[in-house]
mmCIF file of C-alpha atoms (C1' of nucleotides) in Angstrom:
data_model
loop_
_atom_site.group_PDB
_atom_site.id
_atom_site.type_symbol
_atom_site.label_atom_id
_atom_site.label_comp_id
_atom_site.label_asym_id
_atom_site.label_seq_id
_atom_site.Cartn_x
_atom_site.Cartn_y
_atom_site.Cartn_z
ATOM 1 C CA UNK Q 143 119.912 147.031 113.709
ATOM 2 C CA UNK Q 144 120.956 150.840 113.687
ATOM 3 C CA UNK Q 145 120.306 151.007 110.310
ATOM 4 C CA UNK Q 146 117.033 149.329 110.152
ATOM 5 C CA UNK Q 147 115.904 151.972 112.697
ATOM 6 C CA UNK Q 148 117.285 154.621 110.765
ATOM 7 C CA UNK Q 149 115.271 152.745 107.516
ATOM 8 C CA UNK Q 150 112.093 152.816 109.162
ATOM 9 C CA UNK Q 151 112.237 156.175 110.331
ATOM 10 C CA UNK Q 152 113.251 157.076 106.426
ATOM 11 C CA UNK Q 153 110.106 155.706 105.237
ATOM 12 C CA UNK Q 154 107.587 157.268 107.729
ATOM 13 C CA UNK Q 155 107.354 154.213 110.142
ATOM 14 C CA UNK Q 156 106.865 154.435 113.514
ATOM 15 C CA UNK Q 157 108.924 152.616 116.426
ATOM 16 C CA UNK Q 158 106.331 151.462 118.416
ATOM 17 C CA UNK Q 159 107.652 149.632 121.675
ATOM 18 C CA UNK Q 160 106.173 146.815 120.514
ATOM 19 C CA UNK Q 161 108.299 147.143 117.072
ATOM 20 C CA UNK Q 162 111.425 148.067 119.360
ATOM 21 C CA UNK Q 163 111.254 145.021 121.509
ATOM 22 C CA UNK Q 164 110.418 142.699 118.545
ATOM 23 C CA UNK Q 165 113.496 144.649 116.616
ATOM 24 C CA UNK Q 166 115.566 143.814 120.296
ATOM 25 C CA UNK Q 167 114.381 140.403 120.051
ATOM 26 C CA UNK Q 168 115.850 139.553 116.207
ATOM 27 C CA UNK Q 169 118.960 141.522 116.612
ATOM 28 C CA UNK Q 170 122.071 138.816 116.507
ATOM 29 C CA UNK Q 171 118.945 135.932 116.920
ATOM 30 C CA UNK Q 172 120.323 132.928 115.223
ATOM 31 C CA UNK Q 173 117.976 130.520 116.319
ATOM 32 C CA UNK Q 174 115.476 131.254 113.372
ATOM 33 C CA UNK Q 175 112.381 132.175 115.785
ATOM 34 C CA UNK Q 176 108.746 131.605 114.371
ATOM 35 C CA UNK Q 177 106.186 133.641 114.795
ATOM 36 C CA UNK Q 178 105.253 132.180 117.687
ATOM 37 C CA UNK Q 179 108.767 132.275 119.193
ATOM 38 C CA UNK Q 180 108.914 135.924 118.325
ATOM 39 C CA UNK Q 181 105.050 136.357 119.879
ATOM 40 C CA UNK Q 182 105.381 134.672 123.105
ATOM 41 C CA UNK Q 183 109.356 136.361 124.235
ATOM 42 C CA UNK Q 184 108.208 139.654 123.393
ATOM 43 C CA UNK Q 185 105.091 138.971 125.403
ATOM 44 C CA UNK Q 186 106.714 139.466 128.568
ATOM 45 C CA UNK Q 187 107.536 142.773 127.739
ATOM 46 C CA UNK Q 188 104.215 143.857 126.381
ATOM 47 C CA UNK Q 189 101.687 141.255 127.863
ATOM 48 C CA UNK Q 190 99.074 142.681 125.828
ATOM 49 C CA UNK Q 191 101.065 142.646 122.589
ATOM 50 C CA UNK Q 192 98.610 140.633 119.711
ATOM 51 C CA UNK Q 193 100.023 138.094 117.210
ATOM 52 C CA UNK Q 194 98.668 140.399 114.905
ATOM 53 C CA UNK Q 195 101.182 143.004 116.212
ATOM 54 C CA UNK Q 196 104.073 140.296 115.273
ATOM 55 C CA UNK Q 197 102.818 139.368 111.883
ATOM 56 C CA UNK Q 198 102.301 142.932 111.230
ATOM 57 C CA UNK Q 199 106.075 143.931 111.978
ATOM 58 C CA UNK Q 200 107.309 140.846 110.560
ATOM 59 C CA UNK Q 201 105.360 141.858 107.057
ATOM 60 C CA UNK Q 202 107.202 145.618 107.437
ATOM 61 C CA UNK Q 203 110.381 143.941 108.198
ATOM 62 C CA UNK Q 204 110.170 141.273 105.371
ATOM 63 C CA UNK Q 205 109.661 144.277 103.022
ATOM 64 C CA UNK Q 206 111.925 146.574 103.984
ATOM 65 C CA UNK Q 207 114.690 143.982 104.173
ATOM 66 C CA UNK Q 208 114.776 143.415 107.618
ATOM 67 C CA UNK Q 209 114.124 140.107 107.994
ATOM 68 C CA UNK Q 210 114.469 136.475 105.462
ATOM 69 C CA UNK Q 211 111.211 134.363 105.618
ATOM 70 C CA UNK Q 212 112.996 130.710 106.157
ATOM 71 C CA UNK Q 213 110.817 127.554 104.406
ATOM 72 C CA UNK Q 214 113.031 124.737 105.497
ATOM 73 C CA UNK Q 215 110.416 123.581 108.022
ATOM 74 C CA UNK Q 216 107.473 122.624 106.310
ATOM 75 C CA UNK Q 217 105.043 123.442 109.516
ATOM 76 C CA UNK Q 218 105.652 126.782 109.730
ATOM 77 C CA UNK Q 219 107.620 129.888 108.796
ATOM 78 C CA UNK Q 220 111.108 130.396 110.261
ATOM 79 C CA UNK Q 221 112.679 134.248 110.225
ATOM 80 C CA UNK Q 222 116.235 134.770 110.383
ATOM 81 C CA UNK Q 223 117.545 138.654 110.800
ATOM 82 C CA UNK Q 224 120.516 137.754 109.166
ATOM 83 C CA UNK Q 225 120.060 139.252 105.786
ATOM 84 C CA UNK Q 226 123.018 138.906 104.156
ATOM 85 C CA UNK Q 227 123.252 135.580 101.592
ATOM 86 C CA UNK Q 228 123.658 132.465 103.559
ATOM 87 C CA UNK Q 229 122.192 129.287 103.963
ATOM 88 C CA UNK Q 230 120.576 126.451 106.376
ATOM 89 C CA UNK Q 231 121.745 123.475 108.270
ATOM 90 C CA UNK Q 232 118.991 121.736 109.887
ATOM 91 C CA UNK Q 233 119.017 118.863 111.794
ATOM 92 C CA UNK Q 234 116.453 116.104 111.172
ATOM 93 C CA UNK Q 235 116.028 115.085 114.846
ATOM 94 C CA UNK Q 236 115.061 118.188 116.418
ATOM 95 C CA UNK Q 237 114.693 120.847 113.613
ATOM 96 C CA UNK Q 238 117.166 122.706 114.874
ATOM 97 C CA UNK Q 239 118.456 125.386 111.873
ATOM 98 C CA UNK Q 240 121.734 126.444 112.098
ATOM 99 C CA UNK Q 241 123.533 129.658 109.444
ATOM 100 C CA UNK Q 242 126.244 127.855 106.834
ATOM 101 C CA UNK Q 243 127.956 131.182 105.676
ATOM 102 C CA UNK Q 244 129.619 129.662 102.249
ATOM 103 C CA UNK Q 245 129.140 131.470 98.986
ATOM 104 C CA UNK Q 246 128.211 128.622 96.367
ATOM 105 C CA UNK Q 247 126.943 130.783 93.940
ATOM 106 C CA UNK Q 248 130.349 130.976 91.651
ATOM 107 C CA UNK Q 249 130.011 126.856 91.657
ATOM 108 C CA UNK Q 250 126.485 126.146 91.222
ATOM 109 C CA UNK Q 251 126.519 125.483 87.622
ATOM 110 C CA UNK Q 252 123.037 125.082 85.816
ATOM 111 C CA UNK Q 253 122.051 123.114 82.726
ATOM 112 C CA UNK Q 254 122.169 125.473 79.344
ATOM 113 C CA UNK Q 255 118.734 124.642 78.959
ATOM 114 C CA UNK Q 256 117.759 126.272 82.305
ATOM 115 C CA UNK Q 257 120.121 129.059 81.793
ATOM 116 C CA UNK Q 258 118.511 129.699 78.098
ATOM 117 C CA UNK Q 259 115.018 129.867 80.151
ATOM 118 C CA UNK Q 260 115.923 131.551 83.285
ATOM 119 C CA UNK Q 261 117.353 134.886 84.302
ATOM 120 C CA UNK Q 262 119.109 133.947 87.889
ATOM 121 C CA UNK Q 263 118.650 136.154 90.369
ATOM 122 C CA UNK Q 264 119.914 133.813 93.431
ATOM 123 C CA UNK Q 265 120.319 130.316 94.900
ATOM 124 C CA UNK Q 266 119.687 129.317 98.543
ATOM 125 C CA UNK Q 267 121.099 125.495 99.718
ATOM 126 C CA UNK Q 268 119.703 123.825 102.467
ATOM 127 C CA UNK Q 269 121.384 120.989 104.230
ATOM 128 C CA UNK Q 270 119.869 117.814 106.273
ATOM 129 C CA UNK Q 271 121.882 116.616 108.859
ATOM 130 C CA UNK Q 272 121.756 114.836 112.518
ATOM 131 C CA UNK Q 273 123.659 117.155 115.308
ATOM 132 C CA UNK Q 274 125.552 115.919 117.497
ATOM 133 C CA UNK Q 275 123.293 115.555 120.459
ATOM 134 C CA UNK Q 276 120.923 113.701 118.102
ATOM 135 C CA UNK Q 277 123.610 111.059 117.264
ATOM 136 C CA UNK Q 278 124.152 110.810 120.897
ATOM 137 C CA UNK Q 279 120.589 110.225 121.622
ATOM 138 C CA UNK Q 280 120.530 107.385 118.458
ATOM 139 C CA UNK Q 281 123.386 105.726 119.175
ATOM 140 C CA UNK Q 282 123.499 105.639 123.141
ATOM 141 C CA UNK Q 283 119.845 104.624 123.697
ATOM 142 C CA UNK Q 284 119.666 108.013 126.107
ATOM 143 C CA UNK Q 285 116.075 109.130 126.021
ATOM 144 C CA UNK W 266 104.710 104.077 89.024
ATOM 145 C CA UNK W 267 104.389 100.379 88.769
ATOM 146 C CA UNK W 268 107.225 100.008 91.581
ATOM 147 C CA UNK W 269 105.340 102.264 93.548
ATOM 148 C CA UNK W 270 101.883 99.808 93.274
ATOM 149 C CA UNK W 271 104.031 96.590 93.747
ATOM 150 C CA UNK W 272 105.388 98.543 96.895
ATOM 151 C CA UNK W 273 101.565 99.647 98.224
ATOM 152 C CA UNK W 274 100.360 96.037 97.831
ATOM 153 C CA UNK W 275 104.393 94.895 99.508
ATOM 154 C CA UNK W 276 102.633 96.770 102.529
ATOM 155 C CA UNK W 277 99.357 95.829 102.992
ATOM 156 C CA UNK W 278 97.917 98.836 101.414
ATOM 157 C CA UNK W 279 95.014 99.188 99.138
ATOM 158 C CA UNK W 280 95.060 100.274 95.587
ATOM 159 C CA UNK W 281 91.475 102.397 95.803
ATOM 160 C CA UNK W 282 90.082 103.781 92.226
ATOM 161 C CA UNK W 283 90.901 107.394 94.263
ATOM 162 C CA UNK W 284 94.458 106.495 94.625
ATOM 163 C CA UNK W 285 95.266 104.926 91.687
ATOM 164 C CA UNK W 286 93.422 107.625 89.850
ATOM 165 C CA UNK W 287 96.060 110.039 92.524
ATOM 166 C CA UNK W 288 98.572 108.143 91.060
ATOM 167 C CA UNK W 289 98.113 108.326 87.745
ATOM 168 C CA UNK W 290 98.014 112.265 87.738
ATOM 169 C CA UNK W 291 101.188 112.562 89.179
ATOM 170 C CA UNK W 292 103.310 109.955 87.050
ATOM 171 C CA UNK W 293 105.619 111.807 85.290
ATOM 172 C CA UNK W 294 104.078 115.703 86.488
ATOM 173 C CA UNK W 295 106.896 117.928 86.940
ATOM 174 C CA UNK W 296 104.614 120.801 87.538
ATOM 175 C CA UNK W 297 104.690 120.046 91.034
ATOM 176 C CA UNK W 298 101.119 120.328 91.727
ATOM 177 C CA UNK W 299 99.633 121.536 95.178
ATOM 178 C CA UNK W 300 96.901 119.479 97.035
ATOM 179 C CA UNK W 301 94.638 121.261 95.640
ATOM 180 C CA UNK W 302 95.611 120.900 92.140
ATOM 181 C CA UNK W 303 95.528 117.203 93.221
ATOM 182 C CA UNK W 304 92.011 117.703 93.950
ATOM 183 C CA UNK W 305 90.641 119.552 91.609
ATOM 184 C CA UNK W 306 91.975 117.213 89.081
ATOM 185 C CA UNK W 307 90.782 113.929 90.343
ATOM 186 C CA UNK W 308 87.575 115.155 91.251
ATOM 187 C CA UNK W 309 87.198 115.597 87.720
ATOM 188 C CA UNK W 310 87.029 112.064 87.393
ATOM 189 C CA UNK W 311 85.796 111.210 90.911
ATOM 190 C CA UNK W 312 83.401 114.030 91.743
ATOM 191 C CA UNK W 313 82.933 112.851 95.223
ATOM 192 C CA UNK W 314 86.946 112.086 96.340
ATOM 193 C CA UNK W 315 87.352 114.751 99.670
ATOM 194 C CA UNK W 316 90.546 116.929 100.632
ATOM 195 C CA UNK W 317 91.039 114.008 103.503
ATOM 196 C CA UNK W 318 91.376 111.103 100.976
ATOM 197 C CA UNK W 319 94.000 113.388 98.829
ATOM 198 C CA UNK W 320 95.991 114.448 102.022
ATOM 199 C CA UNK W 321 95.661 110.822 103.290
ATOM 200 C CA UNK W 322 96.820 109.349 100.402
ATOM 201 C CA UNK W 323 99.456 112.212 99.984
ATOM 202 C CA UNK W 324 100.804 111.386 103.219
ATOM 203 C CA UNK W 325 101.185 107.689 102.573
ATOM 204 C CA UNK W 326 103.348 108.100 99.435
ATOM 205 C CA UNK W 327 105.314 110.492 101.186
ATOM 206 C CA UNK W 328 106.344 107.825 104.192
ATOM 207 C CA UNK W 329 106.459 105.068 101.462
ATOM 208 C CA UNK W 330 109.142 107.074 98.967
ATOM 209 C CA UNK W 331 106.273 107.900 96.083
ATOM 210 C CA UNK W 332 106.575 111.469 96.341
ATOM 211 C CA UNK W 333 108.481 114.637 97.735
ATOM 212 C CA UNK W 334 107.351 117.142 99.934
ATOM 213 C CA UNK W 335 108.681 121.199 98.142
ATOM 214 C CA UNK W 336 108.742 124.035 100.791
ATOM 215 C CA UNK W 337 109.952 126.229 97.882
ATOM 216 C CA UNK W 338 106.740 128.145 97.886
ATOM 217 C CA UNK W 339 105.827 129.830 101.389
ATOM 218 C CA UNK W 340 102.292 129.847 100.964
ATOM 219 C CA UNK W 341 101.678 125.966 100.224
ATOM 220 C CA UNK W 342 103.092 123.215 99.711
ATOM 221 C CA UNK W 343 103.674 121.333 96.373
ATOM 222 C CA UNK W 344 104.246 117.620 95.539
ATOM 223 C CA UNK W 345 107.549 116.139 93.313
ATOM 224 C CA UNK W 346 106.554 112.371 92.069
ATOM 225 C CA UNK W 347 110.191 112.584 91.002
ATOM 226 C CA UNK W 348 111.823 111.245 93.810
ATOM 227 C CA UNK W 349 115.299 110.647 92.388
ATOM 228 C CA UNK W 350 117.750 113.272 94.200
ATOM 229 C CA UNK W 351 117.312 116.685 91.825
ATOM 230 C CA UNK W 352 116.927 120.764 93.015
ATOM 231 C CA UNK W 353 114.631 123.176 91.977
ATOM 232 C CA UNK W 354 114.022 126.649 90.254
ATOM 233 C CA UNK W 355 111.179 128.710 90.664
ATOM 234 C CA UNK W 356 110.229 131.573 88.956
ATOM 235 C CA UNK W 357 109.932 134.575 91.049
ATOM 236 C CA UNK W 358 107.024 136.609 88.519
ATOM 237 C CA UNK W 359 104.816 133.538 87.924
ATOM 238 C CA UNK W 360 105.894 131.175 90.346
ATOM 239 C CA UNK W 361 106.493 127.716 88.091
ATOM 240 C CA UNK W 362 109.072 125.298 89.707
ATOM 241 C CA UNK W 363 110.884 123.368 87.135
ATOM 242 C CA UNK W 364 113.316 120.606 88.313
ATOM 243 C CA UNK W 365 117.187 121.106 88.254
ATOM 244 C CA UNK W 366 119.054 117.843 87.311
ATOM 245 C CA UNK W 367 122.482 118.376 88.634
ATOM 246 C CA UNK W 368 124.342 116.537 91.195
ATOM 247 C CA UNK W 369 126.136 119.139 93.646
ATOM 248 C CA UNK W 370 126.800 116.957 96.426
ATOM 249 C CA UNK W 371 130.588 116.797 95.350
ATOM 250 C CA UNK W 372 130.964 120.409 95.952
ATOM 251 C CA UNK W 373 129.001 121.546 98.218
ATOM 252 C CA UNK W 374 132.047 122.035 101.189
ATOM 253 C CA UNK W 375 130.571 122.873 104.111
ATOM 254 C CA UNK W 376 132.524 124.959 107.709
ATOM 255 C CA UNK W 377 134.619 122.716 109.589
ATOM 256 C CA UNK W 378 132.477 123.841 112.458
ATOM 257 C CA UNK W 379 129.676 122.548 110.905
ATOM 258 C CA UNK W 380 131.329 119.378 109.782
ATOM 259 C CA UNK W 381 132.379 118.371 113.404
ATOM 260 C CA UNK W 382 128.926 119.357 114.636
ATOM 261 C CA UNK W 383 126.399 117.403 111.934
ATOM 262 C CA UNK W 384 126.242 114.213 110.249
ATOM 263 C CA UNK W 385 125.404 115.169 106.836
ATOM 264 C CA UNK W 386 122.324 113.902 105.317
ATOM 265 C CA UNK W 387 121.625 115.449 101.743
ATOM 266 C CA UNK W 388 121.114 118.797 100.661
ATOM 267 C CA UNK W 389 118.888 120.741 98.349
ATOM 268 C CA UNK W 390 119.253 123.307 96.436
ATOM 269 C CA UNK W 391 116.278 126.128 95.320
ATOM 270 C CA UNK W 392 117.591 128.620 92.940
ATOM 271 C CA UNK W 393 115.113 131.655 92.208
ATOM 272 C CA UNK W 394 115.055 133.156 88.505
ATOM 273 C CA UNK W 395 113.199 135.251 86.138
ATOM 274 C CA UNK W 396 111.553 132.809 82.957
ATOM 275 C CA UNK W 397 111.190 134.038 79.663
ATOM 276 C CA UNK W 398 107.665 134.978 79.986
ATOM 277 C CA UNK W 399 108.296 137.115 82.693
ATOM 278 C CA UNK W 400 110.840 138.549 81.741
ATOM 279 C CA UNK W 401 109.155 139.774 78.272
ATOM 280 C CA UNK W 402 106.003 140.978 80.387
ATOM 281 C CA UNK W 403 108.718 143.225 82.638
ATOM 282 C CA UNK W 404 110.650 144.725 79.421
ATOM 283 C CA UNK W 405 108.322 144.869 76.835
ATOM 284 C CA UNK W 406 105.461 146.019 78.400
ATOM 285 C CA UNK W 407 103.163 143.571 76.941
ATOM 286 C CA UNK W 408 100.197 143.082 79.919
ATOM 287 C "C1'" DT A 180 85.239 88.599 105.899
ATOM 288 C "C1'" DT A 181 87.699 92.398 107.558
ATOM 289 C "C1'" DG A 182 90.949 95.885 108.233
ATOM 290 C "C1'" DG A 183 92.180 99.683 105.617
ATOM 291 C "C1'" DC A 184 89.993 103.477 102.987
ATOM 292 C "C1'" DT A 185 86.523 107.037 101.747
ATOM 293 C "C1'" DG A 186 83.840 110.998 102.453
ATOM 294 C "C1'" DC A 187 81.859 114.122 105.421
ATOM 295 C "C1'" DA A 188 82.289 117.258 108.946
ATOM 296 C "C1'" DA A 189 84.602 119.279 112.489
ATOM 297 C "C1'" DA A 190 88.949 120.501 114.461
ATOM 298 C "C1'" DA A 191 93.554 122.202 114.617
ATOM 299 C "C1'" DT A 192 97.029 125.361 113.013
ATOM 300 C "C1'" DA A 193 98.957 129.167 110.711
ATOM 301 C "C1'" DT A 194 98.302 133.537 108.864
ATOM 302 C "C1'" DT A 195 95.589 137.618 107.364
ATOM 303 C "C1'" DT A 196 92.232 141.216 107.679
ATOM 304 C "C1'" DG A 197 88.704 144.882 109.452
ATOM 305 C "C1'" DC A 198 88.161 148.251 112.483
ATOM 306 C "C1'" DA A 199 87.873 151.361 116.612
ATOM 307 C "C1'" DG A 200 90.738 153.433 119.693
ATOM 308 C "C1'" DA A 201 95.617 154.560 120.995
ATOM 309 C "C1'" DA A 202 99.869 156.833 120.311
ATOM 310 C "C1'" DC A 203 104.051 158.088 117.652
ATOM 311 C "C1'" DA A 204 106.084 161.866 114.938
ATOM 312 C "C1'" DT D 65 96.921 166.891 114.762
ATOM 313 C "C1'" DG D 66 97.038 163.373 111.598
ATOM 314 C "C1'" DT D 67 98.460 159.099 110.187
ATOM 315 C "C1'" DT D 68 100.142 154.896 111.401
ATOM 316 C "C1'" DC D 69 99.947 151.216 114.668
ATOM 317 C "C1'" DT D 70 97.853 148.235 118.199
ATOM 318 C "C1'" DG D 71 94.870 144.816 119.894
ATOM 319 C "C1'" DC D 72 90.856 142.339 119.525
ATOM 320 C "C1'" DA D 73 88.049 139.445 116.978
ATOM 321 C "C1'" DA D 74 86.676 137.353 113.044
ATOM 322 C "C1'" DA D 75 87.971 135.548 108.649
ATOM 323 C "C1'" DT D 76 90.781 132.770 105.606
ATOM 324 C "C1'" DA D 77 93.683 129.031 104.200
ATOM 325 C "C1'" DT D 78 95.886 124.843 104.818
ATOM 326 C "C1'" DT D 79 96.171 120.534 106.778
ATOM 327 C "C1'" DT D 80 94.642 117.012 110.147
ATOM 328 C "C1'" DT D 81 91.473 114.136 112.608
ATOM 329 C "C1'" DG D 82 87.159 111.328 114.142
ATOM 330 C "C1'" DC D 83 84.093 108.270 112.668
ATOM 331 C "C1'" DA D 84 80.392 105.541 110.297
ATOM 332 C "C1'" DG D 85 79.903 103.023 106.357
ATOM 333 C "C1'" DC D 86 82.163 101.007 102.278
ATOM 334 C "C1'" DC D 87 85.054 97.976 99.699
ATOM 335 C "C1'" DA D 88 89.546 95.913 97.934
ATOM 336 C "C1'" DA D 89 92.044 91.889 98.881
#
DNA sequence: TTGGCTGCAAAATATTTGCAGAACA
DNA sequence: TGTTCTGCAAATATTTTGCAGCCAA
């Protein structure tokens, strides 16, 4: 997160407190917090902080490379801090999204067709699974 | 298509001018048309079908197999009639999605960790690309 | 005949924008 | 000090819902 600071101070942005704690919040976050997540935790720092404030920083972030919008779940937006390539596990019981760190790109073969259209600039896999508590809950009968 | 009619009628459900008409627009479309493309394009025919009646009937195909829900796009959502198992590549200058007919499910390996934590479901693969057209506009210059 | 469907309108949800005042650099 | 940011409110966009009347089966 060092080096985001260090970005946003490169390119005349300001580190509000608001940005800090949001910034705080993300750092090492691998639950892939919404907006809303991100609104309502940083809230408690900044009671008066507006969702405006979020989307705001989350825009900066997106385009400075801060941040990866996530699609997976169709409701809403999903943002993961970790940048690097990866991809998404999420479970079909309670939406949970979990990082698969694999590189598929040297196997993902395409048709020539495609490959005669299409420059590729990258891939992204997501997986649907059940987790383990959600089997439990299936299986068992618990709740 | 005509599965998916002897399947509405299997259920109960009513084969309405509007759906049929819903129907017939997206047999075969791999453009992967929005609601609103939906819309506008049956209203053509039925210039008093509402949003409701295309999300409605939307939203019965979807829990009856007929078509696929694509988060590709952040800002909407877009319908797949093709339902058969396929992945998807969107163009990141004009933003067509054109289907990807490959089968990866043989090698996509996936973390031990991950393994012992989820039963697998499926997977889906987005790739992102530059098209032809784009990619003239970029070098060439033309508009 | 009748229960599911349509169309209208309103509601719910998610996200964006305009702007006056606040505050970081 | 000046420019960017915040917070509020309103606007926009997408999708869902309630309901009276309609109509496919």
């Amino acid at each position: 997160m060092e080096k985001l600071i260090a970005k946003y101070k490169g390119k005349g942005l300001r580190l509000t407190p608001q940005r800090l704690a949001i910034l705080k919040f993300l750092e090492g976050n691998t639950r892939h917090p919404t907006a809303e997540d991100i609104f309502k935790e940083v809230k408690r720092e900044y009671p008066t902080i507006s969702f405006a404030t979020v989307y705001n920083t989350l825009q900066t972030l997106k385009e400075n490379g801060g941040v990866l919008e996530i699609t997976i779940d169709p409701a809403r937006k999903h943002y993961d801090p970790t940048t690097n390539p990866h991809h998404h596990i999420v479970c079909t019981g309670c939406n949970e999204i979990r990082d698969v760190f694999v590189n598929y790109s040297g196997i993902l073969r395409l048709p020539s067709q495609i490959l005669k259209e299409f420059q590729i600039l990258g891939n992204h896999v997501d997986f649907y699974g059940l987790c383990k508590d959600c089997r439990k809950g299936q299986k068992g009968g618990g709740n």
